[in-house]
GROMACS .gro file of N, CA and C in nm:
model
  396
    1MET      N    1  15.991  14.923   6.557
    1MET     CA    2  16.080  15.008   6.619
    1MET      C    3  16.090  14.984   6.772
    2GLY      N    4  16.206  14.974   6.831
    2GLY     CA    5  16.220  14.935   6.970
    2GLY      C    6  16.210  15.061   7.056
    3ILE      N    7  16.173  15.038   7.178
    3ILE     CA    8  16.146  15.146   7.260
    3ILE      C    9  16.282  15.151   7.349
    4SER      N   10  16.342  15.268   7.351
    4SER     CA   11  16.458  15.282   7.435
    4SER      C   12  16.433  15.315   7.579
    5PRO      N   13  16.495  15.258   7.656
    5PRO     CA   14  16.473  15.276   7.812
    5PRO      C   15  16.500  15.429   7.840
    6VAL      N   16  16.415  15.477   7.929
    6VAL     CA   17  16.422  15.609   7.981
    6VAL      C   18  16.534  15.606   8.078
    7SER      N   19  16.639  15.692   8.072
    7SER     CA   20  16.742  15.699   8.168
    7SER      C   21  16.715  15.814   8.258
    8GLU      N   22  16.684  15.791   8.386
    8GLU     CA   23  16.664  15.898   8.484
    8GLU      C   24  16.787  15.929   8.556
    9THR      N   25  16.830  16.052   8.544
    9THR     CA   26  16.946  16.085   8.633
    9THR      C   27  16.888  16.113   8.769
   10PRO      N   28  16.945  16.056   8.875
   10PRO     CA   29  16.908  16.085   9.005
   10PRO      C   30  16.923  16.231   9.047
   11VAL      N   31  16.827  16.277   9.125
   11VAL     CA   32  16.832  16.416   9.170
   11VAL      C   33  16.955  16.418   9.268
   12ARG      N   34  17.032  16.522   9.255
   12ARG     CA   35  17.157  16.544   9.343
   12ARG      C   36  17.117  16.670   9.412
   13ARG      N   37  17.055  16.657   9.522
   13ARG     CA   38  17.010  16.772   9.601
   13ARG      C   39  17.102  16.793   9.731
   14VAL      N   40  17.160  16.907   9.752
   14VAL     CA   41  17.223  16.937   9.867
   14VAL      C   42  17.175  17.033   9.956
   15LEU      N   43  17.179  17.013  10.079
   15LEU     CA   44  17.137  17.105  10.187
   15LEU      C   45  17.258  17.179  10.238
   16VAL      N   46  17.270  17.314  10.225
   16VAL     CA   47  17.378  17.394  10.272
   16VAL      C   48  17.336  17.466  10.398
   17ALA      N   49  17.386  17.445  10.511
   17ALA     CA   50  17.345  17.505  10.628
   17ALA      C   51  17.470  17.583  10.687
   18ASP      N   52  17.453  17.716  10.661
   18ASP     CA   53  17.556  17.809  10.716
   18ASP      C   54  17.500  17.938  10.747
   19ASP      N   55  17.535  18.009  10.856
   19ASP     CA   56  17.486  18.130  10.889
   19ASP      C   57  17.539  18.255  10.815
   20GLU      N   58  17.638  18.238  10.745
   20GLU     CA   59  17.695  18.336  10.664
   20GLU      C   60  17.639  18.352  10.527
   21PRO      N   61  17.564  18.462  10.494
   21PRO     CA   62  17.499  18.474  10.360
   21PRO      C   63  17.596  18.456  10.245
   22HIS      N   64  17.718  18.521  10.261
   22HIS     CA   65  17.814  18.508  10.153
   22HIS      C   66  17.855  18.367  10.124
   23ILE      N   67  17.877  18.299  10.228
   23ILE     CA   68  17.918  18.157  10.207
   23ILE      C   69  17.800  18.080  10.144
   24ARG      N   70  17.686  18.093  10.184
   24ARG     CA   71  17.566  18.028  10.121
   24ARG      C   72  17.552  18.059   9.978
   25ARG      N   73  17.579  18.189   9.945
   25ARG     CA   74  17.569  18.233   9.800
   25ARG      C   75  17.678  18.161   9.714
   26VAL      N   76  17.804  18.171   9.772
   26VAL     CA   77  17.917  18.108   9.706
   26VAL      C   78  17.895  17.956   9.679
   27LEU      N   79  17.855  17.891   9.780
   27LEU     CA   80  17.828  17.745   9.774
   27LEU      C   81  17.717  17.706   9.689
   28THR      N   82  17.606  17.789   9.689
   28THR     CA   83  17.500  17.760   9.595
   28THR      C   84  17.535  17.784   9.453
   29THR      N   85  17.613  17.893   9.423
   29THR     CA   86  17.659  17.913   9.283
   29THR      C   87  17.750  17.792   9.235
   30LEU      N   88  17.843  17.766   9.326
   30LEU     CA   89  17.935  17.654   9.290
   30LEU      C   90  17.868  17.522   9.262
   31LEU      N   91  17.781  17.486   9.356
   31LEU     CA   92  17.710  17.359   9.346
   31LEU      C   93  17.613  17.352   9.232
   32GLU      N   94  17.540  17.456   9.199
   32GLU     CA   95  17.461  17.455   9.096
   32GLU      C   96  17.528  17.459   8.959
   33ALA      N   97  17.652  17.508   8.951
   33ALA     CA   98  17.735  17.509   8.825
   33ALA      C   99  17.779  17.364   8.806
   34HIS      N  100  17.782  17.289   8.911
   34HIS     CA  101  17.813  17.141   8.894
   34HIS      C  102  17.697  17.045   8.895
   35GLY      N  103  17.572  17.098   8.864
   35GLY     CA  104  17.455  17.011   8.845
   35GLY      C  105  17.390  16.980   8.962
   36PHE      N  106  17.409  17.043   9.075
   36PHE     CA  107  17.332  17.005   9.200
   36PHE      C  108  17.220  17.095   9.220
   37GLN      N  109  17.116  17.049   9.277
   37GLN     CA  110  17.003  17.140   9.319
   37GLN      C  111  17.041  17.168   9.470
   38VAL      N  112  17.018  17.294   9.508
   38VAL     CA  113  17.066  17.338   9.636
   38VAL      C  114  16.940  17.401   9.724
   39ASP      N  115  16.932  17.360   9.850
   39ASP     CA  116  16.850  17.426   9.945
   39ASP      C  117  16.942  17.481  10.048
   40THR      N  118  16.904  17.596  10.109
   40THR     CA  119  16.990  17.654  10.202
   40THR      C  120  16.916  17.682  10.340
   41ALA      N  121  16.994  17.677  10.452
   41ALA     CA  122  16.933  17.706  10.578
   41ALA      C  123  17.036  17.804  10.643
   42CYS      N  124  16.978  17.912  10.702
   42CYS     CA  125  17.060  18.017  10.766
   42CYS      C  126  17.100  17.988  10.915
   43ASP      N  127  17.044  17.879  10.964
   43ASP     CA  128  17.090  17.843  11.103
   43ASP      C  129  17.053  17.697  11.122
   44GLY      N  130  17.094  17.646  11.239
   44GLY     CA  131  17.068  17.507  11.261
   44GLY      C  132  16.921  17.469  11.270
   45LEU      N  133  16.841  17.551  11.332
   45LEU     CA  134  16.695  17.513  11.341
   45LEU      C  135  16.636  17.506  11.204
   46ALA      N  136  16.676  17.592  11.112
   46ALA     CA  137  16.618  17.589  10.977
   46ALA      C  138  16.663  17.461  10.911
   47ALA      N  139  16.788  17.420  10.938
   47ALA     CA  140  16.837  17.302  10.874
   47ALA      C  141  16.765  17.173  10.935
   48LEU      N  142  16.738  17.182  11.063
   48LEU     CA  143  16.662  17.064  11.111
   48LEU      C  144  16.520  17.061  11.060
   49GLU      N  145  16.460  17.174  11.050
   49GLU     CA  146  16.323  17.174  10.988
   49GLU      C  147  16.337  17.111  10.850
   50LEU      N  148  16.421  17.150  10.765
   50LEU     CA  149  16.433  17.097  10.620
   50LEU      C  150  16.457  16.946  10.633
   51LEU      N  151  16.549  16.903  10.734
   51LEU     CA  152  16.582  16.762  10.744
   51LEU      C  153  16.465  16.674  10.795
   52ARG      N  154  16.370  16.733  10.867
   52ARG     CA  155  16.252  16.662  10.905
   52ARG      C  156  16.149  16.643  10.801
   53SER      N  157  16.167  16.726  10.694
   53SER     CA  158  16.079  16.716  10.582
   53SER      C  159  16.100  16.591  10.504
   54GLN      N  160  16.014  16.573  10.397
   54GLN     CA  161  16.044  16.449  10.316
   54GLN      C  162  16.124  16.486  10.187
   55THR      N  163  16.172  16.607  10.178
   55THR     CA  164  16.262  16.641  10.067
   55THR      C  165  16.390  16.545  10.070
   56GLU      N  166  16.418  16.496   9.951
   56GLU     CA  167  16.532  16.401   9.937
   56GLU      C  168  16.659  16.481   9.925
   57TYR      N  169  16.762  16.455  10.011
   57TYR     CA  170  16.897  16.517  10.005
   57TYR      C  171  16.996  16.405   9.984
   58SER      N  172  17.095  16.443   9.894
   58SER     CA  173  17.203  16.352   9.866
   58SER      C  174  17.319  16.376   9.958
   59VAL      N  175  17.335  16.504  10.000
   59VAL     CA  176  17.460  16.543  10.086
   59VAL      C  177  17.403  16.664  10.170
   60ILE      N  178  17.468  16.668  10.286
   60ILE     CA  179  17.444  16.793  10.372
   60ILE      C  180  17.577  16.863  10.388
   61LEU      N  181  17.589  16.982  10.369
   61LEU     CA  182  17.707  17.067  10.402
   61LEU      C  183  17.672  17.143  10.522
   62LEU      N  184  17.747  17.136  10.627
   62LEU     CA  185  17.716  17.185  10.762
   62LEU      C  186  17.815  17.265  10.823
   63ASP      N  187  17.791  17.383  10.863
   63ASP     CA  188  17.882  17.469  10.941
   63ASP      C  189  17.870  17.428  11.083
   64LEU      N  190  17.965  17.439  11.166
   64LEU     CA  191  17.954  17.402  11.306
   64LEU      C  192  17.902  17.514  11.394
   65THR      N  193  17.933  17.638  11.360
   65THR     CA  194  17.901  17.757  11.454
   65THR      C  195  17.781  17.838  11.382
   66MET      N  196  17.666  17.786  11.418
   66MET     CA  197  17.544  17.857  11.372
   66MET      C  198  17.448  17.887  11.489
   67PRO      N  199  17.369  17.991  11.481
   67PRO     CA  200  17.272  18.029  11.588
   67PRO      C  201  17.157  17.923  11.582
   68GLY      N  202  17.084  17.918  11.693
   68GLY     CA  203  16.969  17.834  11.698
   68GLY      C  204  16.999  17.692  11.732
   69ALA      N  205  17.075  17.627  11.645
   69ALA     CA  206  17.124  17.489  11.680
   69ALA      C  207  17.266  17.488  11.615
   70THR      N  208  17.365  17.443  11.680
   70THR     CA  209  17.498  17.435  11.620
   70THR      C  210  17.505  17.315  11.526
   71GLY      N  211  17.606  17.312  11.442
   71GLY     CA  212  17.626  17.197  11.357
   71GLY      C  213  17.628  17.068  11.431
   72ILE      N  214  17.702  17.071  11.546
   72ILE     CA  215  17.703  16.949  11.628
   72ILE      C  216  17.560  16.899  11.666
   73GLU      N  217  17.475  16.996  11.708
   73GLU     CA  218  17.334  16.957  11.738
   73GLU      C  219  17.267  16.910  11.624
   74VAL      N  220  17.291  16.961  11.503
   74VAL     CA  221  17.227  16.904  11.385
   74VAL      C  222  17.269  16.769  11.363
   75LEU      N  223  17.404  16.740  11.372
   75LEU     CA  224  17.446  16.606  11.358
   75LEU      C  225  17.393  16.516  11.461
   76GLU      N  226  17.367  16.554  11.580
   76GLU     CA  227  17.311  16.460  11.682
   76GLU      C  228  17.173  16.440  11.646
   77ASN      N  229  17.095  16.529  11.595
   77ASN     CA  230  16.955  16.513  11.557
   77ASN      C  231  16.942  16.428  11.419
   78LEU      N  232  17.040  16.440  11.335
   78LEU     CA  233  17.042  16.368  11.203
   78LEU      C  234  17.039  16.217  11.237
   79ALA      N  235  17.118  16.171  11.333
   79ALA     CA  236  17.135  16.035  11.368
   79ALA      C  237  17.004  15.982  11.417
   80LYS      N  238  16.911  16.074  11.466
   80LYS     CA  239  16.781  16.016  11.521
   80LYS      C  240  16.672  16.014  11.411
   81LEU      N  241  16.701  16.077  11.298
   81LEU     CA  242  16.596  16.081  11.186
   81LEU      C  243  16.610  15.963  11.107
   82GLU      N  244  16.520  15.863  11.112
   82GLU     CA  245  16.539  15.735  11.046
   82GLU      C  246  16.563  15.757  10.890
   83HIS      N  247  16.478  15.844  10.830
   83HIS     CA  248  16.493  15.863  10.688
   83HIS      C  249  16.612  15.947  10.643
   84ARG      N  250  16.688  15.982  10.750
   84ARG     CA  251  16.819  16.062  10.708
   84ARG      C  252  16.947  15.991  10.752
   85LYS      N  253  16.937  15.884  10.821
   85LYS     CA  254  17.062  15.827  10.886
   85LYS      C  255  17.172  15.800  10.784
   86ASN      N  256  17.140  15.774  10.655
   86ASN     CA  257  17.235  15.730  10.560
   86ASN      C  258  17.290  15.846  10.478
   87ILE      N  259  17.239  15.958  10.496
   87ILE     CA  260  17.283  16.084  10.418
   87ILE      C  261  17.423  16.137  10.461
   88PRO      N  262  17.522  16.144  10.370
   88PRO     CA  263  17.641  16.191  10.407
   88PRO      C  264  17.638  16.342  10.453
   89ALA      N  265  17.712  16.371  10.566
   89ALA     CA  266  17.719  16.508  10.609
   89ALA      C  267  17.869  16.545  10.600
   90LEU      N  268  17.887  16.661  10.539
   90LEU     CA  269  18.020  16.711  10.519
   90LEU      C  270  18.028  16.841  10.604
   91VAL      N  271  18.115  16.843  10.715
   91VAL     CA  272  18.133  16.967  10.788
   91VAL      C  273  18.220  17.063  10.715
   92LEU      N  274  18.180  17.190  10.701
   92LEU     CA  275  18.254  17.292  10.635
   92LEU      C  276  18.254  17.406  10.727
   93THR      N  277  18.371  17.421  10.807
   93THR     CA  278  18.373  17.516  10.912
   93THR      C  279  18.503  17.591  10.934
   94ALA      N  280  18.504  17.694  11.002
   94ALA     CA  281  18.626  17.768  11.040
   94ALA      C  282  18.689  17.714  11.163
   95LYS      N  283  18.614  17.625  11.235
   95LYS     CA  284  18.657  17.558  11.361
   95LYS      C  285  18.733  17.435  11.316
   96GLY      N  286  18.868  17.444  11.303
   96GLY     CA  287  18.944  17.321  11.262
   96GLY      C  288  19.024  17.249  11.362
   97GLN      N  289  18.981  17.270  11.493
   97GLN     CA  290  19.052  17.205  11.605
   97GLN      C  291  19.025  17.061  11.600
   98ASP      N  292  19.119  16.984  11.646
   98ASP     CA  293  19.112  16.834  11.639
   98ASP      C  294  18.991  16.793  11.718
   99ALA      N  295  18.961  16.856  11.835
   99ALA     CA  296  18.848  16.817  11.912
   99ALA      C  297  18.718  16.833  11.832
  100ASP      N  298  18.706  16.941  11.755
  100ASP     CA  299  18.585  16.964  11.673
  100ASP      C  300  18.576  16.851  11.570
  101ARG      N  301  18.683  16.827  11.500
  101ARG     CA  302  18.694  16.724  11.404
  101ARG      C  303  18.648  16.590  11.458
  102GLU      N  304  18.717  16.559  11.566
  102GLU     CA  305  18.683  16.417  11.629
  102GLU      C  306  18.536  16.417  11.666
  103LEU      N  307  18.485  16.516  11.736
  103LEU     CA  308  18.342  16.510  11.777
  103LEU      C  309  18.250  16.499  11.645
  104ALA      N  310  18.280  16.576  11.533
  104ALA     CA  311  18.186  16.572  11.425
  104ALA      C  312  18.190  16.429  11.368
  105PHE      N  313  18.314  16.372  11.359
  105PHE     CA  314  18.320  16.227  11.304
  105PHE      C  315  18.252  16.133  11.385
  106ASN      N  316  18.269  16.150  11.526
  106ASN     CA  317  18.197  16.057  11.624
  106ASN      C  318  18.048  16.072  11.608
  107LEU      N  319  17.994  16.188  11.565
  107LEU     CA  320  17.859  16.208  11.554
  107LEU      C  321  17.801  16.168  11.409
  108GLY      N  322  17.895  16.112  11.323
  108GLY     CA  323  17.846  16.059  11.191
  108GLY      C  324  17.886  16.142  11.075
  109ALA      N  325  17.967  16.251  11.087
  109ALA     CA  326  18.008  16.322  10.979
  109ALA      C  327  18.093  16.244  10.896
  110ARG      N  328  18.085  16.255  10.758
  110ARG     CA  329  18.167  16.168  10.674
  110ARG      C  330  18.288  16.245  10.619
  111ASP      N  331  18.286  16.375  10.637
  111ASP     CA  332  18.405  16.449  10.589
  111ASP      C  333  18.406  16.584  10.665
  112PHE      N  334  18.525  16.636  10.664
  112PHE     CA  335  18.540  16.766  10.751
  112PHE      C  336  18.647  16.853  10.676
  113ILE      N  337  18.608  16.970  10.631
  113ILE     CA  338  18.687  17.072  10.559
  113ILE      C  339  18.684  17.198  10.626
  114THR      N  340  18.801  17.263  10.639
  114THR     CA  341  18.810  17.385  10.713
  114THR      C  342  18.793  17.497  10.611
  115LYS      N  343  18.741  17.617  10.648
  115LYS     CA  344  18.736  17.740  10.574
  115LYS      C  345  18.869  17.810  10.602
  116PRO      N  346  18.924  17.886  10.506
  116PRO     CA  347  18.873  17.890  10.380
  116PRO      C  348  18.906  17.765  10.298
  117PHE      N  349  18.819  17.733  10.195
  117PHE     CA  350  18.829  17.609  10.121
  117PHE      C  351  18.854  17.631   9.976
  118SER      N  352  18.907  17.528   9.920
  118SER     CA  353  18.920  17.525   9.764
  118SER      C  354  18.797  17.477   9.701
  119PRO      N  355  18.726  17.555   9.621
  119PRO     CA  356  18.609  17.513   9.554
  119PRO      C  357  18.628  17.381   9.478
  120LYS      N  358  18.735  17.377   9.403
  120LYS     CA  359  18.775  17.249   9.333
  120LYS      C  360  18.776  17.127   9.416
  121LYS      N  361  18.845  17.140   9.526
  121LYS     CA  362  18.850  17.030   9.620
  121LYS      C  363  18.731  16.998   9.689
  122LEU      N  364  18.648  17.096   9.722
  122LEU     CA  365  18.510  17.071   9.783
  122LEU      C  366  18.426  16.987   9.687
  123ILE      N  367  18.422  17.027   9.559
  123ILE     CA  368  18.335  16.954   9.463
  123ILE      C  369  18.397  16.810   9.453
  124ALA      N  370  18.524  16.785   9.447
  124ALA     CA  371  18.586  16.664   9.443
  124ALA      C  372  18.546  16.578   9.564
  125ARG      N  373  18.549  16.636   9.675
  125ARG     CA  374  18.513  16.556   9.798
  125ARG      C  375  18.364  16.527   9.793
  126ILE      N  376  18.279  16.619   9.758
  126ILE     CA  377  18.131  16.580   9.740
  126ILE      C  378  18.114  16.473   9.643
  127GLU      N  379  18.172  16.482   9.532
  127GLU     CA  380  18.164  16.375   9.429
  127GLU      C  381  18.197  16.238   9.477
  128THR      N  382  18.279  16.227   9.570
  128THR     CA  383  18.317  16.089   9.629
  128THR      C  384  18.193  16.023   9.690
  129PHE      N  385  18.098  16.100   9.735
  129PHE     CA  386  17.980  16.042   9.794
  129PHE      C  387  17.896  15.976   9.687
  130PHE      N  388  17.911  16.010   9.563
  130PHE     CA  389  17.837  15.952   9.441
  130PHE      C  390  17.909  15.844   9.364
  131ALA      N  391  18.036  15.816   9.408
  131ALA     CA  392  18.119  15.718   9.349
  131ALA      C  393  18.058  15.580   9.375
  132PRO      N  394  18.052  15.483   9.266
  132PRO     CA  395  17.990  15.357   9.291
  132PRO      C  396  18.081  15.270   9.388
   0.00000   0.00000   0.00000
C-alpha cells in the first residue's frame, strides 16, 4: 500500500490593525468565514509589537488613522523589518485623498481601499495576494 503525501494547507493569517472595535469585529468575522486566521491590533503601536514578533502573517490590513502610531508610521516601520518586508499591506481607511493613497503606495502598501467597503470586494482583493 502506497503512502499518500500529506498536503499541508499554508496558514493564511491576517493582521487587522484598526482602532474602531466595530470594524475589527466585522473584519474578523468576515475573514474567519473565508478561512483566515485573524489577529487584531487596536492601534499602531500594538500592530508594530505584533509585527516585531515571529508570528507569520500573510497579509496586513491597516487603517491610516490610529492612535499610538498611524498606519503611515506602521508602513514606514514595516519596511525596516527584514522578516516582514515582503508581506502585502492593504490599507483600509476612511482617508481616501489622493495624497494619502500616494504616500501609502510609496511606503510599500500593495492595495488601498476606502471605507465604507464591500466585504465581497475586500475578500477578492485579499485573495489576489495568494494567486500563483
